[in-house]
Amino acid sequence: MREYIVADVFTDVPLEGNPVAVFSDGAGLSTELMQRTARELNLSETVFLLPGDGGGEHARARIFTPAAELPFAGHPVLGTAFILGERLGVDSVRLLTGAGPITISLQRERGAPVFGEMEQPIPTWEALSCSGELLAALGVERSGLPIEIYDNGPRHTFVELSDENAVVALRPDLTALSELGAFGVSCFAVRDGPVRARVFAPGLGVPEDPATGSAAGPLAVHLARHGRTGFGQRVEIRQGIEIGRPSRLWAVVEGSGERVERVAVGGGAVIVARGEYRLD
């Protein structure tokens, strides 16, 4: 029997945010068995922890959606950091991912972690070649900003809609979206307060994601590069409301349009379940 813990991430309220299952000992499990386990649990992501490579990491994290392994993902990294922070009593957790080492700093209240912020890989970006097909699959006419695809381990593309109502009204063709490739599609609207977003990733086995930490960093880059926000401005993102899992994410990007120097994404998490699973 393998121990696992479930945390709801990018929230401080149980049964909200994005759940992640973290297996504390993935040693001896094949990639195929890890993938089957993630499919069985059917969460956006499932994590298996292994020993680090001797570079000061607390653990190596392998991250799986129901359909594929990811080199990096935001809410699994943050949820894992909360779990290890509670278990080890540390205020900084270093995880080795497929995209390299990620450091997460934790803030505590009355001894328990309540907020974490991860340093994310600096993304690259380029124009999305299938932007017309993407808009057709989403059922929208245009994007307010150029449609570009960002890569920080996973890949995400961004479509700006006119207002929050347009985001809420989305009814995308998930089959058509999945045929475009294995990347997330973030549809968002900017207002005076939080950015409202929905993220669809059917090509990765996730029809709609409640909270997407790996997209939050590139979204902050996208907004700053195109003048919707400023570099150094802390952006609040609201996601998951339409599927009954309201989530709050914070992202900040430092640098300039010519050189992005730092991307960080933060939020809360709460442990909601512990148990054992028969895998061997």
Short mmCIF file of C-alpha atoms in Angstrom, two decimals:
data_model
loop_
_atom_site.label_atom_id
_atom_site.label_comp_id
_atom_site.label_asym_id
_atom_site.label_seq_id
_atom_site.Cartn_x
_atom_site.Cartn_y
_atom_site.Cartn_z
CA MET A 1 0.00 0.00 0.00
CA ARG A 2 1.34 3.42 -1.00
CA GLU A 3 0.65 6.48 1.16
CA TYR A 4 -0.87 9.50 -0.55
CA ILE A 5 -2.13 12.91 0.53
CA VAL A 6 -4.65 15.11 -1.27
CA ALA A 7 -4.37 18.90 -1.06
CA ASP A 8 -6.73 21.51 -2.49
CA VAL A 9 -4.47 24.16 -4.02
CA PHE A 10 -4.91 27.87 -4.73
CA THR A 11 -7.50 28.09 -1.97
CA ASP A 12 -7.65 27.96 1.81
CA VAL A 13 -11.10 26.34 1.82
CA PRO A 14 -11.57 22.56 1.51
CA LEU A 15 -13.36 21.37 -1.64
CA GLU A 16 -12.39 24.47 -3.59
CA GLY A 17 -9.28 25.18 -5.66
CA ASN A 18 -7.54 22.43 -7.60
CA PRO A 19 -6.96 19.05 -5.90
CA VAL A 20 -3.68 17.19 -6.28
CA ALA A 21 -2.78 13.72 -5.01
CA VAL A 22 0.82 13.34 -3.82
CA PHE A 23 2.35 9.90 -3.28
CA SER A 24 5.15 10.29 -0.76
CA ASP A 25 7.15 7.32 -2.08
CA GLY A 26 7.13 6.55 -5.79
CA ALA A 27 10.26 4.38 -5.69
CA GLY A 28 9.98 1.22 -7.77
CA LEU A 29 6.90 2.32 -9.69
CA SER A 30 7.16 2.26 -13.47
CA THR A 31 6.19 5.24 -15.60
CA GLU A 32 3.34 3.17 -17.01
CA LEU A 33 1.98 2.41 -13.54
CA MET A 34 2.26 6.05 -12.49
CA GLN A 35 0.30 7.06 -15.58
CA ARG A 36 -2.38 4.44 -14.92
CA THR A 37 -2.67 5.66 -11.33
CA ALA A 38 -3.15 9.25 -12.48
CA ARG A 39 -5.84 8.04 -14.88
CA GLU A 40 -7.52 6.11 -12.05
CA LEU A 41 -7.57 9.12 -9.71
CA ASN A 42 -8.65 11.38 -12.61
CA LEU A 43 -7.48 14.62 -10.96
CA SER A 44 -5.87 17.35 -13.04
CA GLU A 45 -2.49 16.10 -11.76
CA THR A 46 -1.03 13.40 -9.55
CA VAL A 47 2.51 13.59 -8.12
CA PHE A 48 4.97 10.83 -7.25
CA LEU A 49 7.91 11.78 -5.04
CA LEU A 50 11.37 10.26 -5.45
CA PRO A 51 14.77 11.09 -3.91
CA GLY A 52 16.48 14.21 -5.28
CA ASP A 53 19.69 14.15 -7.29
CA GLY A 54 21.92 15.50 -4.53
CA GLY A 55 21.53 19.14 -5.48
CA GLY A 56 19.86 20.18 -2.24
CA GLU A 57 16.37 19.12 -3.31
CA HIS A 58 13.91 17.84 -0.75
CA ALA A 59 12.51 15.49 -3.41
CA ARG A 60 12.14 14.83 -7.11
CA ALA A 61 8.57 15.24 -8.34
CA ARG A 62 7.08 13.41 -11.30
CA ILE A 63 3.80 14.97 -12.40
CA PHE A 64 1.07 13.26 -14.39
CA THR A 65 -2.25 14.37 -15.83
CA PRO A 66 -4.74 11.59 -16.64
CA ALA A 67 -3.23 11.50 -20.15
CA ALA A 68 0.45 12.51 -19.98
CA GLU A 69 3.49 13.29 -17.84
CA LEU A 70 4.37 16.98 -17.51
CA PRO A 71 7.85 18.38 -16.89
CA PHE A 72 6.35 21.09 -14.67
CA ALA A 73 2.95 22.16 -13.38
CA GLY A 74 2.04 24.85 -10.88
CA HIS A 75 -0.61 23.53 -8.52
CA PRO A 76 1.12 20.11 -8.07
CA VAL A 77 4.37 21.86 -7.16
CA LEU A 78 2.68 24.23 -4.71
CA GLY A 79 0.56 21.47 -3.14
CA THR A 80 3.61 19.23 -2.75
CA ALA A 81 5.51 22.09 -1.09
CA PHE A 82 2.71 22.57 1.46
CA ILE A 83 2.73 18.84 2.24
CA LEU A 84 6.51 18.68 2.63
CA GLY A 85 6.60 21.97 4.52
CA GLU A 86 4.13 20.62 7.05
CA ARG A 87 5.92 17.28 7.34
CA LEU A 88 9.48 18.63 7.52
CA GLY A 89 8.80 21.90 9.34
CA VAL A 90 10.67 23.97 6.73
CA ASP A 91 9.85 27.38 5.26
CA SER A 92 11.49 26.76 1.88
CA VAL A 93 11.02 23.65 -0.24
CA ARG A 94 13.14 22.76 -3.26
CA LEU A 95 11.72 20.28 -5.76
CA LEU A 96 13.43 18.77 -8.77
CA THR A 97 11.04 18.67 -11.72
CA GLY A 98 11.45 17.76 -15.37
CA ALA A 99 11.91 21.49 -16.05
CA GLY A 100 14.66 21.79 -13.43
CA PRO A 101 14.72 22.71 -9.72
CA ILE A 102 11.87 24.83 -8.37
CA THR A 103 12.05 26.70 -5.06
CA ILE A 104 8.86 27.41 -3.10
CA SER A 105 8.86 29.77 -0.10
CA LEU A 106 6.19 29.26 2.55
CA GLN A 107 4.54 31.71 4.92
CA ARG A 108 3.14 30.39 8.19
CA GLU A 109 0.46 31.34 10.69
CA ARG A 110 0.41 29.60 14.07
CA GLY A 111 3.01 27.20 12.74
CA ALA A 112 1.09 26.00 9.66
CA PRO A 113 1.84 26.97 6.03
CA VAL A 114 -0.84 29.33 4.70
CA PHE A 115 0.73 30.79 1.54
CA GLY A 116 3.42 29.65 -0.86
CA GLU A 117 5.21 31.30 -3.75
CA MET A 118 7.12 29.37 -6.40
CA GLU A 119 9.86 30.62 -8.67
CA GLN A 120 8.79 29.46 -12.13
CA PRO A 121 10.91 28.76 -15.22
CA ILE A 122 11.18 31.80 -17.51
CA PRO A 123 8.91 30.97 -20.47
CA THR A 124 9.65 31.29 -24.15
CA TRP A 125 6.92 32.37 -26.56
CA GLU A 126 5.98 32.54 -30.22
CA ALA A 127 2.92 33.15 -32.37
CA LEU A 128 0.42 30.29 -32.42
CA SER A 129 0.22 28.91 -35.94
CA CYS A 130 -3.34 27.55 -35.60
CA SER A 131 -4.95 30.66 -34.11
CA GLY A 132 -7.87 30.61 -36.55
CA GLU A 133 -8.73 27.02 -35.73
CA LEU A 134 -8.38 27.83 -32.02
CA LEU A 135 -10.86 30.71 -32.20
CA ALA A 136 -13.29 28.51 -34.12
CA ALA A 137 -13.03 25.75 -31.50
CA LEU A 138 -13.68 28.29 -28.74
CA GLY A 139 -16.60 29.83 -30.62
CA VAL A 140 -15.22 33.38 -30.42
CA GLU A 141 -14.43 35.84 -33.20
CA ARG A 142 -11.21 37.43 -32.03
CA SER A 143 -8.67 37.96 -29.27
CA GLY A 144 -7.92 41.40 -27.92
CA LEU A 145 -4.21 40.55 -27.81
CA PRO A 146 -2.02 38.52 -30.18
CA ILE A 147 -2.50 34.78 -29.73
CA GLU A 148 0.85 33.43 -28.64
CA ILE A 149 1.93 30.12 -27.15
CA TYR A 150 4.22 30.08 -24.12
CA ASP A 151 6.45 27.23 -22.97
CA ASN A 152 7.67 26.90 -19.37
CA GLY A 153 7.64 23.11 -19.38
CA PRO A 154 3.99 22.65 -20.35
CA ARG A 155 2.64 24.91 -23.09
CA HIS A 156 -0.18 27.44 -22.80
CA THR A 157 -1.79 29.84 -25.23
CA PHE A 158 -3.86 32.90 -24.31
CA VAL A 159 -7.02 34.44 -25.75
CA GLU A 160 -8.23 37.79 -24.42
CA LEU A 161 -12.01 38.23 -24.39
CA SER A 162 -13.96 41.46 -24.11
CA ASP A 163 -15.24 41.07 -20.56
CA GLU A 164 -16.01 38.68 -17.73
CA ASN A 165 -19.41 37.76 -19.21
CA ALA A 166 -17.72 36.51 -22.37
CA VAL A 167 -15.45 34.30 -20.28
CA VAL A 168 -18.39 32.87 -18.33
CA ALA A 169 -20.36 32.20 -21.54
CA LEU A 170 -17.68 30.08 -23.21
CA ARG A 171 -18.84 26.68 -24.46
CA PRO A 172 -15.81 25.40 -26.38
CA ASP A 173 -15.72 22.39 -28.69
CA LEU A 174 -13.43 20.23 -26.55
CA THR A 175 -12.92 17.63 -29.27
CA ALA A 176 -11.73 20.30 -31.70
CA LEU A 177 -9.48 21.81 -29.02
CA SER A 178 -7.89 18.43 -28.26
CA GLU A 179 -7.12 17.91 -31.95
CA LEU A 180 -5.04 21.12 -31.98
CA GLY A 181 -2.44 19.63 -29.61
CA ALA A 182 -1.34 18.97 -26.05
CA PHE A 183 -1.44 22.49 -24.64
CA GLY A 184 -3.60 24.54 -22.34
CA VAL A 185 -5.91 27.26 -23.66
CA SER A 186 -6.39 30.15 -21.24
CA CYS A 187 -9.28 32.51 -21.99
CA PHE A 188 -9.27 35.63 -19.86
CA ALA A 189 -10.62 39.13 -19.38
CA VAL A 190 -8.87 42.02 -17.66
CA ARG A 191 -10.72 44.49 -15.47
CA ASP A 192 -9.84 46.88 -12.65
CA GLY A 193 -9.79 44.03 -10.13
CA PRO A 194 -8.76 40.40 -10.60
CA VAL A 195 -8.21 38.83 -14.00
CA ARG A 196 -11.02 36.34 -14.74
CA ALA A 197 -9.78 33.19 -16.48
CA ARG A 198 -10.85 29.76 -17.66
CA VAL A 199 -8.35 27.14 -18.82
CA PHE A 200 -9.16 24.21 -21.10
CA ALA A 201 -6.66 21.40 -21.73
CA PRO A 202 -8.51 18.44 -23.30
CA GLY A 203 -5.37 17.46 -25.20
CA LEU A 204 -3.81 16.71 -21.80
CA GLY A 205 -6.86 14.87 -20.47
CA VAL A 206 -8.20 17.89 -18.54
CA PRO A 207 -11.40 19.31 -20.07
CA GLU A 208 -11.39 22.38 -17.79
CA ASP A 209 -8.84 23.06 -15.08
CA PRO A 210 -9.90 24.65 -11.77
CA ALA A 211 -6.56 26.45 -11.22
CA THR A 212 -3.53 26.43 -13.50
CA GLY A 213 -0.37 27.63 -11.80
CA SER A 214 1.85 26.90 -14.81
CA ALA A 215 -0.38 29.19 -16.92
CA ALA A 216 -0.55 31.98 -14.33
CA GLY A 217 3.13 32.92 -14.74
CA PRO A 218 3.04 33.11 -18.55
CA LEU A 219 -0.28 34.98 -18.36
CA ALA A 220 1.41 37.63 -16.20
CA VAL A 221 4.22 37.81 -18.77
CA HIS A 222 1.69 38.11 -21.61
CA LEU A 223 -0.21 40.91 -19.86
CA ALA A 224 2.95 42.86 -19.03
CA ARG A 225 4.50 42.44 -22.50
CA HIS A 226 1.37 43.84 -24.12
CA GLY A 227 0.77 46.67 -21.67
CA ARG A 228 -2.31 45.37 -19.89
CA THR A 229 -0.39 45.37 -16.59
CA GLY A 230 3.04 46.56 -15.49
CA PHE A 231 6.23 44.62 -14.85
CA GLY A 232 6.50 44.17 -11.10
CA GLN A 233 2.71 44.43 -10.66
CA ARG A 234 1.13 41.63 -8.62
CA VAL A 235 -1.76 40.18 -10.60
CA GLU A 236 -4.67 38.33 -9.00
CA ILE A 237 -6.31 35.64 -11.14
CA ARG A 238 -9.73 34.10 -10.44
CA GLN A 239 -10.39 30.72 -12.03
CA GLY A 240 -12.56 27.60 -11.60
CA ILE A 241 -15.80 29.36 -10.66
CA GLU A 242 -17.77 27.91 -13.57
CA ILE A 243 -17.01 24.32 -12.51
CA GLY A 244 -17.66 24.83 -8.81
CA ARG A 245 -13.99 25.02 -7.74
CA PRO A 246 -13.27 28.73 -7.18
CA SER A 247 -9.55 29.44 -7.05
CA ARG A 248 -7.29 32.45 -6.44
CA LEU A 249 -3.80 32.73 -7.86
CA TRP A 250 -1.26 35.56 -7.65
CA ALA A 251 1.47 36.10 -10.23
CA VAL A 252 4.23 38.63 -10.74
CA VAL A 253 6.78 39.10 -13.50
CA GLU A 254 9.88 41.26 -13.20
CA GLY A 255 12.10 42.65 -15.94
CA SER A 256 11.04 44.19 -19.24
CA GLY A 257 9.60 43.27 -22.61
CA GLU A 258 13.12 42.66 -23.86
CA ARG A 259 14.24 40.57 -20.90
CA VAL A 260 12.04 38.76 -18.38
CA GLU A 261 14.09 38.24 -15.23
CA ARG A 262 11.74 36.56 -12.77
CA VAL A 263 8.33 34.88 -12.76
CA ALA A 264 6.66 33.89 -9.48
CA VAL A 265 3.23 32.44 -8.74
CA GLY A 266 1.66 32.03 -5.32
CA GLY A 267 -1.42 30.94 -3.46
CA GLY A 268 -2.76 28.93 -0.57
CA ALA A 269 -3.43 25.23 -0.09
CA VAL A 270 -5.17 23.01 2.43
CA ILE A 271 -4.66 19.29 3.06
CA VAL A 272 -8.01 17.49 2.78
CA ALA A 273 -7.29 13.74 2.71
CA ARG A 274 -4.73 11.08 3.63
CA GLY A 275 -4.84 7.45 2.70
CA GLU A 276 -3.24 4.43 1.09
CA TYR A 277 -3.55 3.05 -2.41
CA ARG A 278 -2.78 -0.43 -3.67
CA LEU A 279 -0.48 0.01 -6.67
CA ASP A 280 2.05 -2.87 -6.58
#
